[in-house]
Amino acid sequence: MRIGLFATCLGDTLFPEAVRSTAVLLARLGHEVVFPPDQTCCGQMHVNTGYQREPVPLVRNFAEQFGDASIEAVVMPSGSCAGSVRHQHEIIAARYGDAALRSGVATVKAKTYELSELLVDVLGVTQVGAYFPHRVTYHPTCHSLRMLRVGEKPLKLLRAVEAIDLVELPEADSCCGFGGTFAVKNAETSTAMLQDKMRNVCGTGADVCTAGDSSCLMHIGGGLSRIRSGTRTLHLAQILGSTRTTPYPLTEAAR
Amino acid sequence: MSTFLGMPAPPPRSPYGTGNLRGDRTFPAAAHDELRNGQLRRNLGKATRTIRGKRLHVTGELPDWEALRDAGSAIKTDTMNRLPELLEQLERNVTERGGTVHWARDGDEANEIVARLVRATGSSDVIKVKSMATQETGLNEHLESLGITPHETDLAELIVQLAHDRPSHILVPAIHRNRDEIRQIFLDEIPGVDPRLDNVPAHLAAAARAYLREKFMTTRVAVSGANFGIAETGTLSVVESEGNGRMCLTLPDTLITVMGIEKVLPRYQDLEVFLQLLPRSSTGERMNPYTSLWTGVTPGDGPQDFHLVLLDNGRTAALADTIGRAALNCIRCSACLNVCPVYERAGGHAYGSTYPGPIGAVLTPQLAGMHAAKDDPNSSLPYASSLCGACFDACPVKIDIPSMLVELRHQNTEQSGTTAEKLAMKAAAAVMGRPKLYTAAQKAAALGRVVGGRDGTLSHLPAPFSGWSDSRDTPAPPKRSFRAWLASAEGAATMRAAAEEGARHGDDHQEEK
Ligand code: SF4
């Protein structure tokens, strides 16, 4: 399959390893990965903070970059960006766009997937040949869970990983407190939520807390690093991208 | 000849509501104090967790729960689409059955109507059934200012009233109090209470019961809210757990019901849906203990003088908003509060309004506006959410609260003029809208590595990010962006090797077949 990879601005700039793992994983599974070079950002942060006029060019650019009919599916290693493309772009296009934008947005929306959806639903694989001999707990990020309804898909993929010690995260479905600019505007409430999430993560004794969204992982990981918990965060793609021949070199997190 | 018609004037807009729909501080400022109240956080955490578990149990056992939610949502949407005609139908039927209907444009008008009706009875006291609408209008304060004493009869409302406190939860107004505090409140405030009263819940309830029983037997006027008003029959309904409502609705001579206009339902049959949705979503019970239904006046049975006050107070303004009007579908079950991670930490008072939690964050700004007061605290409410979506999943009438929050944030930025944030957002969009500029900015960000600590993390960020960095490290930008890696020789080689492995993998598959 010819798959368009959207790196997301956060992934491209701050967490390139997760995007790299996604690209390599899909290529390893026999798919052609294309990276439209002029892609930037989906505009989610703008929309979620209340700005809908400003991201119009971003929405347009996204639709143009991935609109090409030869791209059969668009994937991104982020539940919230996929949620933005699927749920918010049409709102922006309807309100501040033109007919061309509306139709462009509808076209890409229909073929946009978050990583676990693409693997399980579109490509029909749960066994991706990964090897990860560490204790892992999975945080289902809110947008993956409740906006995209990815459900058990990421867990199915993780269960199929060789040598993994997957432990259940208590109160997994409660929000980590990130919420984009929420963590800045309501930093104290966000911190109170983060503390409870970290307590649950640390209680599992996991080496790694994983999720399908680098933004939530930046939040949880930033907190775990500050308290020197010994648990580190890795994107789901990085675990799925770890193999026996090229295992992920897990270094000890600071304690 | 040409005529200059000028700018088209905006259509006339219904006025915002009055009353308890605005705090005196922004959400983050109020939450700052509440978050430091360990007792509050423990009580809230425990109570909301318990109710959450009960709710999931009784909603999970119904095979048609999702269909019920759809039905509830559809009935409410239909109701809002023809609210005026349904209200007139309700008025006709209530009047026909011997009741009197009053229309109140805002909270002040509702309070005046109720006060006038109470005065006409000559009573200096009223007993009250827990009611959000009269709390919204500040009826108790108004009556007190006129020398009329309102007595709350719901146990939790009574605790709040005796403590000169404000409710913090729609359904469990005293959720922020524990039994030791309640014991002390009773000892201080109930005249003639046994000074040996301990903190055993049954004993506390008995003390309240003895006090309330006397009020029920002697007070001739009651004020209630309503959960539902049926247009087709003129029937009003109150759903409750303690039986205090039944007392208030049946014993007095005069009953005054204040009902928000959005509480109307078209048909009697619609109760089938809502009497299943409401108790299961609110208290996690299959059926609430008391459901009272009354239609006008029944000679020789119950109050002989019945008044229905229909309260607008900003609801017509909310109805005018095509996205926001869904907030009027709310049946006040409080499920969204109980699942909300923000409410659970910050508590109900932080919202500053009669309506706390997720529904409060969307309803309050619509009823009372976000820019109707100086530095309006209501403009902070749509941001009091991480948009986690738990409220949408829990709502029995499927109100998409996260999308409404995003919409209200947009309305807020549209009304706010030029702010530093807007300029920053414009600048960010300008960079991200131009791929070359974006790539250059990424390179500049990578230079930011030099400000990183030795372990590659940033532990202090300047305002407005200092709240973030108080408890979170931020990774310094990596040497190379993804796109730079992909364009590098290393990236190309890695992708080529992976593709070759993929091709082999594909061949293996071919051979297996
Ligand atoms: S918004 Fe929905 S969940 Fe919240 S109180 Fe209203 S009906 Fe209940």
PDB file of C-alpha atoms in Angstrom, chain B residues 197-383:
ATOM      1  CA  LEU B 197     -25.256  14.269  68.751  1.00  0.00           C
ATOM      2  CA  ASP B 198     -22.497  12.102  67.267  1.00  0.00           C
ATOM      3  CA  ASN B 199     -21.343  11.691  63.673  1.00  0.00           C
ATOM      4  CA  VAL B 200     -23.208   8.449  62.863  1.00  0.00           C
ATOM      5  CA  PRO B 201     -25.018   9.112  59.561  1.00  0.00           C
ATOM      6  CA  ALA B 202     -28.319   7.660  60.823  1.00  0.00           C
ATOM      7  CA  HIS B 203     -28.215   9.955  63.874  1.00  0.00           C
ATOM      8  CA  LEU B 204     -27.416  12.978  61.752  1.00  0.00           C
ATOM      9  CA  ALA B 205     -30.294  12.120  59.432  1.00  0.00           C
ATOM     10  CA  ALA B 206     -32.630  11.697  62.431  1.00  0.00           C
ATOM     11  CA  ALA B 207     -31.691  15.131  63.758  1.00  0.00           C
ATOM     12  CA  ALA B 208     -32.457  16.702  60.386  1.00  0.00           C
ATOM     13  CA  ARG B 209     -35.670  14.731  60.134  1.00  0.00           C
ATOM     14  CA  ALA B 210     -36.976  15.952  63.464  1.00  0.00           C
ATOM     15  CA  TYR B 211     -36.168  19.529  62.523  1.00  0.00           C
ATOM     16  CA  LEU B 212     -37.721  19.254  59.056  1.00  0.00           C
ATOM     17  CA  ARG B 213     -40.859  17.426  60.188  1.00  0.00           C
ATOM     18  CA  GLU B 214     -41.883  20.447  62.168  1.00  0.00           C
ATOM     19  CA  LYS B 215     -41.378  22.703  59.126  1.00  0.00           C
ATOM     20  CA  PHE B 216     -43.470  20.432  56.910  1.00  0.00           C
ATOM     21  CA  MET B 217     -46.338  20.429  59.391  1.00  0.00           C
ATOM     22  CA  THR B 218     -46.462  24.171  59.943  1.00  0.00           C
ATOM     23  CA  THR B 219     -45.481  25.888  56.680  1.00  0.00           C
ATOM     24  CA  ARG B 220     -48.331  26.720  54.301  1.00  0.00           C
ATOM     25  CA  VAL B 221     -46.341  27.621  51.187  1.00  0.00           C
ATOM     26  CA  ALA B 222     -43.838  25.560  49.216  1.00  0.00           C
ATOM     27  CA  VAL B 223     -41.489  26.479  46.385  1.00  0.00           C
ATOM     28  CA  SER B 224     -40.171  23.786  44.085  1.00  0.00           C
ATOM     29  CA  GLY B 225     -38.343  23.350  40.842  1.00  0.00           C
ATOM     30  CA  ALA B 226     -39.346  20.794  38.248  1.00  0.00           C
ATOM     31  CA  ASN B 227     -37.506  18.044  36.436  1.00  0.00           C
ATOM     32  CA  PHE B 228     -40.074  17.829  33.683  1.00  0.00           C
ATOM     33  CA  GLY B 229     -43.142  19.713  32.489  1.00  0.00           C
ATOM     34  CA  ILE B 230     -45.347  17.848  30.026  1.00  0.00           C
ATOM     35  CA  ALA B 231     -46.832  20.103  27.342  1.00  0.00           C
ATOM     36  CA  GLU B 232     -49.462  17.591  26.271  1.00  0.00           C
ATOM     37  CA  THR B 233     -51.075  17.268  29.696  1.00  0.00           C
ATOM     38  CA  GLY B 234     -49.804  20.172  31.796  1.00  0.00           C
ATOM     39  CA  THR B 235     -48.252  17.703  34.236  1.00  0.00           C
ATOM     40  CA  LEU B 236     -45.231  18.711  36.322  1.00  0.00           C
ATOM     41  CA  SER B 237     -42.784  16.235  37.795  1.00  0.00           C
ATOM     42  CA  VAL B 238     -40.177  16.202  40.540  1.00  0.00           C
ATOM     43  CA  VAL B 239     -37.815  13.277  40.958  1.00  0.00           C
ATOM     44  CA  GLU B 240     -36.120  12.827  44.334  1.00  0.00           C
ATOM     45  CA  SER B 241     -34.726  10.424  46.893  1.00  0.00           C
ATOM     46  CA  GLU B 242     -35.672  11.566  50.383  1.00  0.00           C
ATOM     47  CA  GLY B 243     -39.420  12.136  50.334  1.00  0.00           C
ATOM     48  CA  ASN B 244     -38.994  15.741  51.396  1.00  0.00           C
ATOM     49  CA  GLY B 245     -40.152  16.722  47.932  1.00  0.00           C
ATOM     50  CA  ARG B 246     -43.331  14.693  48.260  1.00  0.00           C
ATOM     51  CA  MET B 247     -44.025  16.476  51.577  1.00  0.00           C
ATOM     52  CA  CYS B 248     -43.548  19.913  50.044  1.00  0.00           C
ATOM     53  CA  LEU B 249     -45.590  19.086  46.965  1.00  0.00           C
ATOM     54  CA  THR B 250     -48.582  17.709  48.870  1.00  0.00           C
ATOM     55  CA  LEU B 251     -48.901  19.261  52.337  1.00  0.00           C
ATOM     56  CA  PRO B 252     -48.985  23.066  51.829  1.00  0.00           C
ATOM     57  CA  ASP B 253     -51.962  25.102  50.618  1.00  0.00           C
ATOM     58  CA  THR B 254     -49.913  26.941  48.035  1.00  0.00           C
ATOM     59  CA  LEU B 255     -47.315  25.477  45.673  1.00  0.00           C
ATOM     60  CA  ILE B 256     -45.094  27.667  43.505  1.00  0.00           C
ATOM     61  CA  THR B 257     -42.986  25.836  40.934  1.00  0.00           C
ATOM     62  CA  VAL B 258     -40.146  27.628  39.158  1.00  0.00           C
ATOM     63  CA  MET B 259     -39.169  25.829  35.995  1.00  0.00           C
ATOM     64  CA  GLY B 260     -36.577  26.715  33.367  1.00  0.00           C
ATOM     65  CA  ILE B 261     -38.293  26.820  29.993  1.00  0.00           C
ATOM     66  CA  GLU B 262     -35.999  24.096  28.647  1.00  0.00           C
ATOM     67  CA  LYS B 263     -37.518  21.526  31.010  1.00  0.00           C
ATOM     68  CA  VAL B 264     -40.640  21.071  28.915  1.00  0.00           C
ATOM     69  CA  LEU B 265     -41.236  17.717  27.215  1.00  0.00           C
ATOM     70  CA  PRO B 266     -43.766  17.191  24.438  1.00  0.00           C
ATOM     71  CA  ARG B 267     -45.624  14.043  25.533  1.00  0.00           C
ATOM     72  CA  TYR B 268     -46.439  12.194  28.738  1.00  0.00           C
ATOM     73  CA  GLN B 269     -45.013   9.106  27.066  1.00  0.00           C
ATOM     74  CA  ASP B 270     -41.582  10.787  26.899  1.00  0.00           C
ATOM     75  CA  LEU B 271     -41.250  10.201  30.630  1.00  0.00           C
ATOM     76  CA  GLU B 272     -40.711   6.542  29.808  1.00  0.00           C
ATOM     77  CA  VAL B 273     -37.328   7.505  28.389  1.00  0.00           C
ATOM     78  CA  PHE B 274     -36.312  10.136  30.917  1.00  0.00           C
ATOM     79  CA  LEU B 275     -37.373   8.275  34.042  1.00  0.00           C
ATOM     80  CA  GLN B 276     -34.963   5.553  32.966  1.00  0.00           C
ATOM     81  CA  LEU B 277     -32.133   7.877  31.925  1.00  0.00           C
ATOM     82  CA  LEU B 278     -32.192  10.219  34.905  1.00  0.00           C
ATOM     83  CA  PRO B 279     -31.901   7.993  38.007  1.00  0.00           C
ATOM     84  CA  ARG B 280     -29.435   5.616  36.404  1.00  0.00           C
ATOM     85  CA  SER B 281     -27.205   8.489  35.310  1.00  0.00           C
ATOM     86  CA  SER B 282     -27.476  10.589  38.424  1.00  0.00           C
ATOM     87  CA  THR B 283     -27.482   8.412  41.527  1.00  0.00           C
ATOM     88  CA  GLY B 284     -26.717   5.136  39.817  1.00  0.00           C
ATOM     89  CA  GLU B 285     -30.062   3.733  40.923  1.00  0.00           C
ATOM     90  CA  ARG B 286     -32.482   1.810  38.741  1.00  0.00           C
ATOM     91  CA  MET B 287     -35.337   3.933  40.014  1.00  0.00           C
ATOM     92  CA  ASN B 288     -35.343   6.900  42.304  1.00  0.00           C
ATOM     93  CA  PRO B 289     -37.401   6.452  45.499  1.00  0.00           C
ATOM     94  CA  TYR B 290     -39.917   9.262  44.864  1.00  0.00           C
ATOM     95  CA  THR B 291     -41.378  10.424  41.575  1.00  0.00           C
ATOM     96  CA  SER B 292     -44.104  13.041  42.074  1.00  0.00           C
ATOM     97  CA  LEU B 293     -46.412  14.021  39.236  1.00  0.00           C
ATOM     98  CA  TRP B 294     -49.147  16.625  39.510  1.00  0.00           C
ATOM     99  CA  THR B 295     -51.421  18.369  37.091  1.00  0.00           C
ATOM    100  CA  GLY B 296     -52.894  21.736  38.032  1.00  0.00           C
ATOM    101  CA  VAL B 297     -55.114  21.572  41.100  1.00  0.00           C
ATOM    102  CA  THR B 298     -57.076  18.554  42.322  1.00  0.00           C
ATOM    103  CA  PRO B 299     -60.000  19.619  44.541  1.00  0.00           C
ATOM    104  CA  GLY B 300     -59.647  18.306  48.075  1.00  0.00           C
ATOM    105  CA  ASP B 301     -56.204  16.803  47.420  1.00  0.00           C
ATOM    106  CA  GLY B 302     -52.892  18.607  47.719  1.00  0.00           C
ATOM    107  CA  PRO B 303     -52.215  22.320  47.262  1.00  0.00           C
ATOM    108  CA  GLN B 304     -55.323  24.204  46.174  1.00  0.00           C
ATOM    109  CA  ASP B 305     -53.372  27.113  44.815  1.00  0.00           C
ATOM    110  CA  PHE B 306     -50.755  26.199  42.176  1.00  0.00           C
ATOM    111  CA  HIS B 307     -48.463  28.587  40.304  1.00  0.00           C
ATOM    112  CA  LEU B 308     -45.966  27.749  37.582  1.00  0.00           C
ATOM    113  CA  VAL B 309     -43.247  30.323  36.933  1.00  0.00           C
ATOM    114  CA  LEU B 310     -41.558  29.762  33.560  1.00  0.00           C
ATOM    115  CA  LEU B 311     -38.034  31.086  33.704  1.00  0.00           C
ATOM    116  CA  ASP B 312     -36.088  32.286  30.667  1.00  0.00           C
ATOM    117  CA  ASN B 313     -33.002  33.932  32.212  1.00  0.00           C
ATOM    118  CA  GLY B 314     -30.726  33.642  29.197  1.00  0.00           C
ATOM    119  CA  ARG B 315     -32.200  30.437  27.777  1.00  0.00           C
ATOM    120  CA  THR B 316     -33.594  32.144  24.686  1.00  0.00           C
ATOM    121  CA  ALA B 317     -30.140  33.637  24.138  1.00  0.00           C
ATOM    122  CA  ALA B 318     -28.632  30.137  24.306  1.00  0.00           C
ATOM    123  CA  LEU B 319     -31.307  28.812  21.974  1.00  0.00           C
ATOM    124  CA  ALA B 320     -30.181  31.287  19.325  1.00  0.00           C
ATOM    125  CA  ASP B 321     -26.773  29.613  19.146  1.00  0.00           C
ATOM    126  CA  THR B 322     -27.000  26.658  16.768  1.00  0.00           C
ATOM    127  CA  ILE B 323     -24.138  24.798  18.437  1.00  0.00           C
ATOM    128  CA  GLY B 324     -24.588  26.022  21.985  1.00  0.00           C
ATOM    129  CA  ARG B 325     -28.276  25.244  22.220  1.00  0.00           C
ATOM    130  CA  ALA B 326     -27.561  21.565  22.838  1.00  0.00           C
ATOM    131  CA  ALA B 327     -26.615  22.598  26.387  1.00  0.00           C
ATOM    132  CA  LEU B 328     -30.322  23.211  26.979  1.00  0.00           C
ATOM    133  CA  ASN B 329     -30.903  19.480  26.490  1.00  0.00           C
ATOM    134  CA  CYS B 330     -29.304  18.873  29.884  1.00  0.00           C
ATOM    135  CA  ILE B 331     -31.474  17.008  32.391  1.00  0.00           C
ATOM    136  CA  ARG B 332     -29.156  17.882  35.318  1.00  0.00           C
ATOM    137  CA  CYS B 333     -28.237  14.331  36.133  1.00  0.00           C
ATOM    138  CA  SER B 334     -24.667  15.344  37.099  1.00  0.00           C
ATOM    139  CA  ALA B 335     -23.056  12.307  35.447  1.00  0.00           C
ATOM    140  CA  CYS B 336     -20.669  14.630  33.625  1.00  0.00           C
ATOM    141  CA  LEU B 337     -19.504  16.130  36.917  1.00  0.00           C
ATOM    142  CA  ASN B 338     -18.839  12.722  38.398  1.00  0.00           C
ATOM    143  CA  VAL B 339     -16.622  11.597  35.529  1.00  0.00           C
ATOM    144  CA  CYS B 340     -14.826  14.914  35.038  1.00  0.00           C
ATOM    145  CA  PRO B 341     -11.152  14.837  36.078  1.00  0.00           C
ATOM    146  CA  VAL B 342     -11.092  18.629  36.342  1.00  0.00           C
ATOM    147  CA  TYR B 343     -14.215  18.814  38.524  1.00  0.00           C
ATOM    148  CA  GLU B 344     -12.870  16.006  40.694  1.00  0.00           C
ATOM    149  CA  ARG B 345      -9.768  18.053  41.513  1.00  0.00           C
ATOM    150  CA  ALA B 346     -10.981  21.631  41.503  1.00  0.00           C
ATOM    151  CA  GLY B 347     -14.456  21.115  42.988  1.00  0.00           C
ATOM    152  CA  GLY B 348     -17.716  22.833  42.155  1.00  0.00           C
ATOM    153  CA  HIS B 349     -17.047  26.231  43.705  1.00  0.00           C
ATOM    154  CA  ALA B 350     -14.224  26.961  41.274  1.00  0.00           C
ATOM    155  CA  TYR B 351     -16.797  27.388  38.495  1.00  0.00           C
ATOM    156  CA  GLY B 352     -18.403  30.314  40.335  1.00  0.00           C
ATOM    157  CA  SER B 353     -21.864  29.470  39.017  1.00  0.00           C
ATOM    158  CA  THR B 354     -24.929  27.508  40.058  1.00  0.00           C
ATOM    159  CA  TYR B 355     -23.901  25.067  37.336  1.00  0.00           C
ATOM    160  CA  PRO B 356     -20.487  23.511  37.925  1.00  0.00           C
ATOM    161  CA  GLY B 357     -18.549  20.865  36.057  1.00  0.00           C
ATOM    162  CA  PRO B 358     -18.515  20.246  32.321  1.00  0.00           C
ATOM    163  CA  ILE B 359     -22.125  21.250  31.769  1.00  0.00           C
ATOM    164  CA  GLY B 360     -21.558  24.390  33.827  1.00  0.00           C
ATOM    165  CA  ALA B 361     -18.565  25.298  31.699  1.00  0.00           C
ATOM    166  CA  VAL B 362     -20.763  25.357  28.593  1.00  0.00           C
ATOM    167  CA  LEU B 363     -24.119  26.407  30.038  1.00  0.00           C
ATOM    168  CA  THR B 364     -23.007  29.286  32.245  1.00  0.00           C
ATOM    169  CA  PRO B 365     -21.257  31.278  29.481  1.00  0.00           C
ATOM    170  CA  GLN B 366     -24.314  30.865  27.289  1.00  0.00           C
ATOM    171  CA  LEU B 367     -26.842  31.904  29.898  1.00  0.00           C
ATOM    172  CA  ALA B 368     -24.849  34.822  31.245  1.00  0.00           C
ATOM    173  CA  GLY B 369     -22.266  35.651  28.577  1.00  0.00           C
ATOM    174  CA  MET B 370     -18.472  35.642  28.603  1.00  0.00           C
ATOM    175  CA  HIS B 371     -17.952  39.356  28.104  1.00  0.00           C
ATOM    176  CA  ALA B 372     -20.863  40.781  30.062  1.00  0.00           C
ATOM    177  CA  ALA B 373     -18.807  41.894  33.065  1.00  0.00           C
ATOM    178  CA  LYS B 374     -15.413  43.516  33.437  1.00  0.00           C
ATOM    179  CA  ASP B 375     -12.664  40.885  33.007  1.00  0.00           C
ATOM    180  CA  ASP B 376     -15.532  38.440  32.939  1.00  0.00           C
ATOM    181  CA  PRO B 377     -14.557  35.284  34.893  1.00  0.00           C
ATOM    182  CA  ASN B 378     -17.012  33.363  32.696  1.00  0.00           C
ATOM    183  CA  SER B 379     -14.596  33.688  29.786  1.00  0.00           C
ATOM    184  CA  SER B 380     -12.254  31.319  31.663  1.00  0.00           C
ATOM    185  CA  LEU B 381     -14.859  28.545  31.919  1.00  0.00           C
ATOM    186  CA  PRO B 382     -14.582  27.052  28.419  1.00  0.00           C
ATOM    187  CA  TYR B 383     -10.871  26.529  29.095  1.00  0.00           C
TER     188      TYR B 383
END
